[in-house]
Tab-separated table of C-alpha atoms in Angstrom:
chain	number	residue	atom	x	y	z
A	1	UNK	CA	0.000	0.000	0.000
A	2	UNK	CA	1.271	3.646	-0.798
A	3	UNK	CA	2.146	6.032	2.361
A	4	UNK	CA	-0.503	8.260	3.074
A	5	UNK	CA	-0.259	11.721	4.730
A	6	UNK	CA	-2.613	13.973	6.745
A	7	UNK	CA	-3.136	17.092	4.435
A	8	UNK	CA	-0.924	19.516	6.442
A	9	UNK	CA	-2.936	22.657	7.015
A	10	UNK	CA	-2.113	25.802	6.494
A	11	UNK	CA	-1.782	27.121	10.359
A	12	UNK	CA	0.815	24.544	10.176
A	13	UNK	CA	2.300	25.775	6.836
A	14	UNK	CA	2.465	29.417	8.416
A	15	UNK	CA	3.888	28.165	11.953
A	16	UNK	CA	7.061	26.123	9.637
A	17	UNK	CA	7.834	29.420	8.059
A	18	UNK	CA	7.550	31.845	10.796
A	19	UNK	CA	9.992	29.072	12.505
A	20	UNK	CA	12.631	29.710	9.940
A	21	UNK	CA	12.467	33.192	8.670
A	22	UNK	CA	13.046	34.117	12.806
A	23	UNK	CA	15.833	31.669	12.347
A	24	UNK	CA	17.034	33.753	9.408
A	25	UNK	CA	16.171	37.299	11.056
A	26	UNK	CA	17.991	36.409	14.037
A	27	UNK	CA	20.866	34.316	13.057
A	28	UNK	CA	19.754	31.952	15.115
A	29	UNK	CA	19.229	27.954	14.087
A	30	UNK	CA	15.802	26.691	15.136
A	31	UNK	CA	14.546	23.476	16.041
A	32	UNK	CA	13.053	21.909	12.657
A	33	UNK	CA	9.614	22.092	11.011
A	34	UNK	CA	8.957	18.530	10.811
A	35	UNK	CA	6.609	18.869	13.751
A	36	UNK	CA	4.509	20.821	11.708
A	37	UNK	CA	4.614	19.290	8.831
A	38	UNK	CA	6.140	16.202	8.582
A	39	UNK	CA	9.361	14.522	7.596
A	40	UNK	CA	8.798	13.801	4.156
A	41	UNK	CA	5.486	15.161	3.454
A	42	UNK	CA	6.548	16.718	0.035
A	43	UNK	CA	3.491	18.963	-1.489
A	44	UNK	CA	3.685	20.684	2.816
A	45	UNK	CA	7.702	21.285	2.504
A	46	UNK	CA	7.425	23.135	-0.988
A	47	UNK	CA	4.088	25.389	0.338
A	48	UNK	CA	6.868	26.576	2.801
A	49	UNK	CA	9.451	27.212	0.684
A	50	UNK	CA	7.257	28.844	-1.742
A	51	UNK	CA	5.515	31.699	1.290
A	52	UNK	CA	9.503	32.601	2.093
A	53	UNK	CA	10.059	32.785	-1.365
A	54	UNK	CA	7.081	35.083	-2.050
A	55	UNK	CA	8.056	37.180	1.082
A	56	UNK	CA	11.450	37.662	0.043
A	57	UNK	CA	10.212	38.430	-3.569
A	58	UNK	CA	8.228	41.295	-2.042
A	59	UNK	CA	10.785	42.180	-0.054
A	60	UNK	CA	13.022	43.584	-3.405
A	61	UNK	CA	14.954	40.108	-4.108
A	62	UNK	CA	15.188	38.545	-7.287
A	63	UNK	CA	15.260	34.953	-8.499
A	64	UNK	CA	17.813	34.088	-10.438
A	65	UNK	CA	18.108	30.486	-11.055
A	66	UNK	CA	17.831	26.891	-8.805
A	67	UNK	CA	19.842	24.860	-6.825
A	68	UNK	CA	19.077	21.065	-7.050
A	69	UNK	CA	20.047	19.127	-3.850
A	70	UNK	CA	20.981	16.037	-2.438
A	71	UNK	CA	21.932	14.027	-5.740
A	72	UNK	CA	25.299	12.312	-4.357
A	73	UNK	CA	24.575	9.176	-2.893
A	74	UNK	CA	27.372	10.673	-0.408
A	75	UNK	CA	25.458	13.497	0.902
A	76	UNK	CA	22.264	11.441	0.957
A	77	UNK	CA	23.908	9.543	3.462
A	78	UNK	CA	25.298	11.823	5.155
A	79	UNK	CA	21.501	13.739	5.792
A	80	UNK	CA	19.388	10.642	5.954
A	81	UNK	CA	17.573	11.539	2.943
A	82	UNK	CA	16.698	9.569	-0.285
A	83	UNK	CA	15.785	11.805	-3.376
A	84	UNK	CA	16.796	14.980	-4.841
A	85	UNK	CA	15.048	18.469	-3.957
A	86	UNK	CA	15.664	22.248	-5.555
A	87	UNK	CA	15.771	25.225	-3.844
A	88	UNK	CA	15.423	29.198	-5.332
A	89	UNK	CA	19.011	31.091	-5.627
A	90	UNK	CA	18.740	34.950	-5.285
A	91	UNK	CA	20.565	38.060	-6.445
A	92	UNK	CA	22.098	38.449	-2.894
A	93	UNK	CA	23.443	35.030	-2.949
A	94	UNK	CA	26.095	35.039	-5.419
A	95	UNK	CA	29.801	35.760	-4.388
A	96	UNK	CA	32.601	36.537	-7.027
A	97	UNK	CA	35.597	33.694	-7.310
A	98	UNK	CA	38.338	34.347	-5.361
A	99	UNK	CA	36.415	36.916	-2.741
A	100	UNK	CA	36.197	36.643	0.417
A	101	UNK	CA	32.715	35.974	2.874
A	102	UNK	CA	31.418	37.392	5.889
A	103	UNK	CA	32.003	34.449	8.441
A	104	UNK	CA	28.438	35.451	9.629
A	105	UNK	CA	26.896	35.275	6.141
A	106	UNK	CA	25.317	31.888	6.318
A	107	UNK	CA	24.648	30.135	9.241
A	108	UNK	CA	26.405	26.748	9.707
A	109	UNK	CA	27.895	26.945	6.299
A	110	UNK	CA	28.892	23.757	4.368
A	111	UNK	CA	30.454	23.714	1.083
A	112	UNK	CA	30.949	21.175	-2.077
A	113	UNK	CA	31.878	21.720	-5.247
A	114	UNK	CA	29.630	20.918	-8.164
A	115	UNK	CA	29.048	22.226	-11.947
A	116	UNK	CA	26.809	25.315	-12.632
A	117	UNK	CA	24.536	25.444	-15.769
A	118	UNK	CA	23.532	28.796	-17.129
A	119	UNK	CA	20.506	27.960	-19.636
A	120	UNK	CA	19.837	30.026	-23.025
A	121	UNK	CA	15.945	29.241	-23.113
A	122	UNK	CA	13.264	28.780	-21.060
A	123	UNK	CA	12.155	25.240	-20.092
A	124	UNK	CA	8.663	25.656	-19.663
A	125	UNK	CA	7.477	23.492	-22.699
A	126	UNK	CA	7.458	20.303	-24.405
A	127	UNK	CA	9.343	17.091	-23.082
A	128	UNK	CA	11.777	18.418	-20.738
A	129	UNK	CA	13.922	15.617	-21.901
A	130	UNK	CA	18.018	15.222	-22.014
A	131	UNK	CA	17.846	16.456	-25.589
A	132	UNK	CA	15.999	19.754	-25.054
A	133	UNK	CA	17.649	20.252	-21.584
A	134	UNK	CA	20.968	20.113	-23.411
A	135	UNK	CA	20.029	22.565	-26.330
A	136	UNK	CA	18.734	24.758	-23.772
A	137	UNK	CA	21.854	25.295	-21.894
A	138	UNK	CA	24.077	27.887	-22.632
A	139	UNK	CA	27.258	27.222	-20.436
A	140	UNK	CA	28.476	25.604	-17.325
A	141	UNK	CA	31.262	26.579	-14.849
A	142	UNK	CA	32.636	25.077	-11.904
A	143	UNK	CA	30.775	25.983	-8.872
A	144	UNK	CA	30.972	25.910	-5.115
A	145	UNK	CA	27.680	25.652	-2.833
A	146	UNK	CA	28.202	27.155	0.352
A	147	UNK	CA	25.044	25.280	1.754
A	148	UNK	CA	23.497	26.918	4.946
A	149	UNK	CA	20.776	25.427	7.523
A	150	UNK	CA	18.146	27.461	9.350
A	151	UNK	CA	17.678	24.134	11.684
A	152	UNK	CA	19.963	23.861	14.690
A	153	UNK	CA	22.769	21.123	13.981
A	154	UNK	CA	21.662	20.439	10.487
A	155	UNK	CA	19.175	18.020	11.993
A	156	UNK	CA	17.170	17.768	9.312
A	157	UNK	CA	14.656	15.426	7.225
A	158	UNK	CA	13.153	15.741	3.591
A	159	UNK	CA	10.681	17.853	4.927
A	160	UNK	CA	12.969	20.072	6.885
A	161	UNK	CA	15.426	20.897	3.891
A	162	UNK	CA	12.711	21.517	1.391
A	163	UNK	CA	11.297	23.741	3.199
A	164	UNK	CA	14.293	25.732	4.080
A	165	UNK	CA	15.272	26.616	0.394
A	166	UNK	CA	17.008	23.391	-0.063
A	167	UNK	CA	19.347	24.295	2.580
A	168	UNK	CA	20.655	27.308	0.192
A	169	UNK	CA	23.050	29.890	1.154
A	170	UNK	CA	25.442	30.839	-1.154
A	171	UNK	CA	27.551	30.063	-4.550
A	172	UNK	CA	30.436	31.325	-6.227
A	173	UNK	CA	30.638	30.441	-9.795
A	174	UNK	CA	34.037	29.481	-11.501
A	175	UNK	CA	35.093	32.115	-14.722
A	176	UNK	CA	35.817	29.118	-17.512
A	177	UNK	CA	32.930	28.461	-19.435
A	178	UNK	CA	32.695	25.279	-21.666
A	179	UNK	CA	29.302	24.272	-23.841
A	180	UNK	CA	28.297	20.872	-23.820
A	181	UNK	CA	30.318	20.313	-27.236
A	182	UNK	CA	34.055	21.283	-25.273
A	183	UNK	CA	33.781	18.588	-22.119
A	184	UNK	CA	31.948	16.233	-20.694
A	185	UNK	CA	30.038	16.112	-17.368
A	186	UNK	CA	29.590	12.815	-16.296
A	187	UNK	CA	33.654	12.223	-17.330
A	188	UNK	CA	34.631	15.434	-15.454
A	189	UNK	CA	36.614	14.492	-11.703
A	190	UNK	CA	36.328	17.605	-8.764
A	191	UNK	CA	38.778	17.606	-6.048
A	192	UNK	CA	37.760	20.161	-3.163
A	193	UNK	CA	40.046	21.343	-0.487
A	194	UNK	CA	40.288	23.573	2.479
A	195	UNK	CA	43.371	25.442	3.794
A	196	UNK	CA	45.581	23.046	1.002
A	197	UNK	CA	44.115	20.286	2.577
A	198	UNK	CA	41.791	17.945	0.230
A	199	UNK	CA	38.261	17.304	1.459
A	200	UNK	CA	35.966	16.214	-1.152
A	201	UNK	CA	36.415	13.902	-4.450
A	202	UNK	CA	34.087	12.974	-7.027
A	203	UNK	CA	32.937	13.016	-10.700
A	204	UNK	CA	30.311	14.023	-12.782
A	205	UNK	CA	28.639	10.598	-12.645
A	206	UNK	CA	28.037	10.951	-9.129
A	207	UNK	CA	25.413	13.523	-9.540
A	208	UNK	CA	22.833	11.170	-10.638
A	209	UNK	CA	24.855	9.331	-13.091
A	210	UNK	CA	25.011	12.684	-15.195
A	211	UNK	CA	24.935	16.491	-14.126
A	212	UNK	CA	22.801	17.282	-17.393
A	213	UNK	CA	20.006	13.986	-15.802
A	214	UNK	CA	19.957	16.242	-12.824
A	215	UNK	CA	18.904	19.392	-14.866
A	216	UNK	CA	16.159	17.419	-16.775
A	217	UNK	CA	14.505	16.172	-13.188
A	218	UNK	CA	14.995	20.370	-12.283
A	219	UNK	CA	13.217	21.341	-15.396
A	220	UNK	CA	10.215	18.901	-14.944
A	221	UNK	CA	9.908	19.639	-10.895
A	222	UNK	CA	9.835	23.091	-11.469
A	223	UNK	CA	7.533	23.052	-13.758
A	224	UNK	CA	5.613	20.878	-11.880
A	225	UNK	CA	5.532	23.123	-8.875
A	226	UNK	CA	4.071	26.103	-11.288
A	227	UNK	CA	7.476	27.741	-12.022
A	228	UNK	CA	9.719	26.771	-14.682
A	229	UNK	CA	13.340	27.404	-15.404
A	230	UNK	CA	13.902	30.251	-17.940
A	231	UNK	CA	16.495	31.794	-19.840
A	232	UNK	CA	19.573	33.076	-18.096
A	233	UNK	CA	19.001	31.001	-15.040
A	234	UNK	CA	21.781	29.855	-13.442
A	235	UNK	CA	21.338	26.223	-12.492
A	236	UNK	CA	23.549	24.143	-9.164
A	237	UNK	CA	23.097	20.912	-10.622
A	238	UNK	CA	24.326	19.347	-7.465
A	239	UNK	CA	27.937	18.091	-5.341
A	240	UNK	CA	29.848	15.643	-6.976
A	241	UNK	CA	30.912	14.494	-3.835
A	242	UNK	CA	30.726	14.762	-0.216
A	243	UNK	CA	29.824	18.230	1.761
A	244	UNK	CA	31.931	19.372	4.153
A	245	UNK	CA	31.402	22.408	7.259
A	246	UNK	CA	33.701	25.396	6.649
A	247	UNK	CA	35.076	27.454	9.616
A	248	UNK	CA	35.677	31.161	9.400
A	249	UNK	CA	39.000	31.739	7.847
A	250	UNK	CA	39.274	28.967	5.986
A	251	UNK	CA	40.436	29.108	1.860
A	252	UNK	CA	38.114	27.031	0.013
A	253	UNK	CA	39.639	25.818	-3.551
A	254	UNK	CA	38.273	23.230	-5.998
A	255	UNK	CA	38.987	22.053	-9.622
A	256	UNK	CA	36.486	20.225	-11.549
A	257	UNK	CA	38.355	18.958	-14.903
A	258	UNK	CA	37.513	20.614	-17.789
A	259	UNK	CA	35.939	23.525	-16.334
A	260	UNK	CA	39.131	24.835	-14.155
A	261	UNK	CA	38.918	26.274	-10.460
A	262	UNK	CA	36.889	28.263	-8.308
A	263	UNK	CA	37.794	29.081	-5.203
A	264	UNK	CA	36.580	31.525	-2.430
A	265	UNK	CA	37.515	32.477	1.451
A	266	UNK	CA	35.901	33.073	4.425
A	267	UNK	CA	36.817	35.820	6.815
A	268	UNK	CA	37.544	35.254	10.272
């Protein structure tokens, strides 16, 4: 028989996001949401994400582009979680390669390197399928994730990262663009260190056997959820291997073959 849910309602819905946009106000992790509505209760999680993404619409932000999460088997395991999610990247999330962060930008920052997509045209119609994901997309550029949790010690289920943006905080986005015709993601190895010291390994095929396969489930979940990818988005496609906390001061630095480095510090 199929799991069932209680319809969360939305008193419930309300209650999660108050919980985590004091959590954001105050920079102050809060105990999660899944008491309100559920661990994996997936249609509740996004009704969050989508009120703090409304609120921080009207509050003068602007969307532009997705991160998809949790599609390494490694950080799976190391959350307790099963399937992918996306979250909503903003203007005020972006920092330039080689810059340097406020410690106290993101609270409980992780990081892990990846490969970011920048599309050409919307995907809002027709298949959503590998072949019209990859004509669609323009670019791609290494990429770190600086990943950031409103719940206190990252104690978190499906439920709880969905609703939290997909545990978003920040990216920095690599300067050496390659098309689709000049490498290869699923062939493309990422090392990842901190202070010189390496952290994280992995390869393209780690990200559900193929970057690009992690674009097409985007494209078709967002539209899905009433908002599809357009043109000049610029798309996380996920870590290509494990994610790993960051202290202040620390020098992050990562190579993904054929797509160079990217690298960013915090302050501290």
């Amino acid at each position: 028989m199929p799991e069932t849910h209680p319809v969360v309602g939305s008193d419930n819905i309300a209650a999660a996001a108050a919980r985590l946009r004091e959590a954001a106000a105050t920079d102050t992790p809060a105990a999660p949401v899944r008491d309100l509505i559920g661990r994996d209760d997936v249609e509740a999680a996004y009704a969050v994400q989508l009120q703090l993404t409304t609120e921080r619409i009207a509050a003068g932000a602007t969307v532009v582009g997705r991160k998809i999460g949790l599609t390494s088997s490694a950080v799976q395991e190391q959350l307790g979680v099963d399937r992918p999610d996306l979250g909503i990247l903003f203007d005020d999330m972006e920092y330039a390669d080689g810059s340097i962060v406020p410690a106290d930008a993101i609270l409980q920052p992780r990081i892990e390197a990846e490969i970011a997509f920048v599309l050409k045209a919307d995907l809002a119609d027709g298949p959503l399928d590998d072949v019209q994901v990859r004509e669609a997309i323009d670019y791609a550029v290494a990429a770190i994730e600086i990943c950031g949790s409103r719940v206190a010690d990252w104690d978190i289920s499906f439920g709880d990262t969905v609703a939290d943006n997909a545990s978003a905080g920040g990216y920095v986005l690599g300067t050496q663009r390659r098309t689709l015709k000049q490498f290869d993601p699923i062939a493309t190895e990422m090392t990842m260190a901190i202070d010189g010291e390496t952290v994280s390994t992995g390869s393209g095929a780690a990200c559900l056997g193929d970057p690009v396969n992690a674009v097409v489930w985007l494209a078709r979940q967002a539209r899905e959820l009433g908002d599809p990818l357009r043109a000049r988005q610029v798309i996380l496609s996920g870590a290509l291997g494990p994610m790993r906390p960051v202290m202040p001061g620390a020098a992050v630095h990562a190579t993904v073959t054929g797509l160079g480095t990217v690298s960013i510090t915090f302050s501290p």
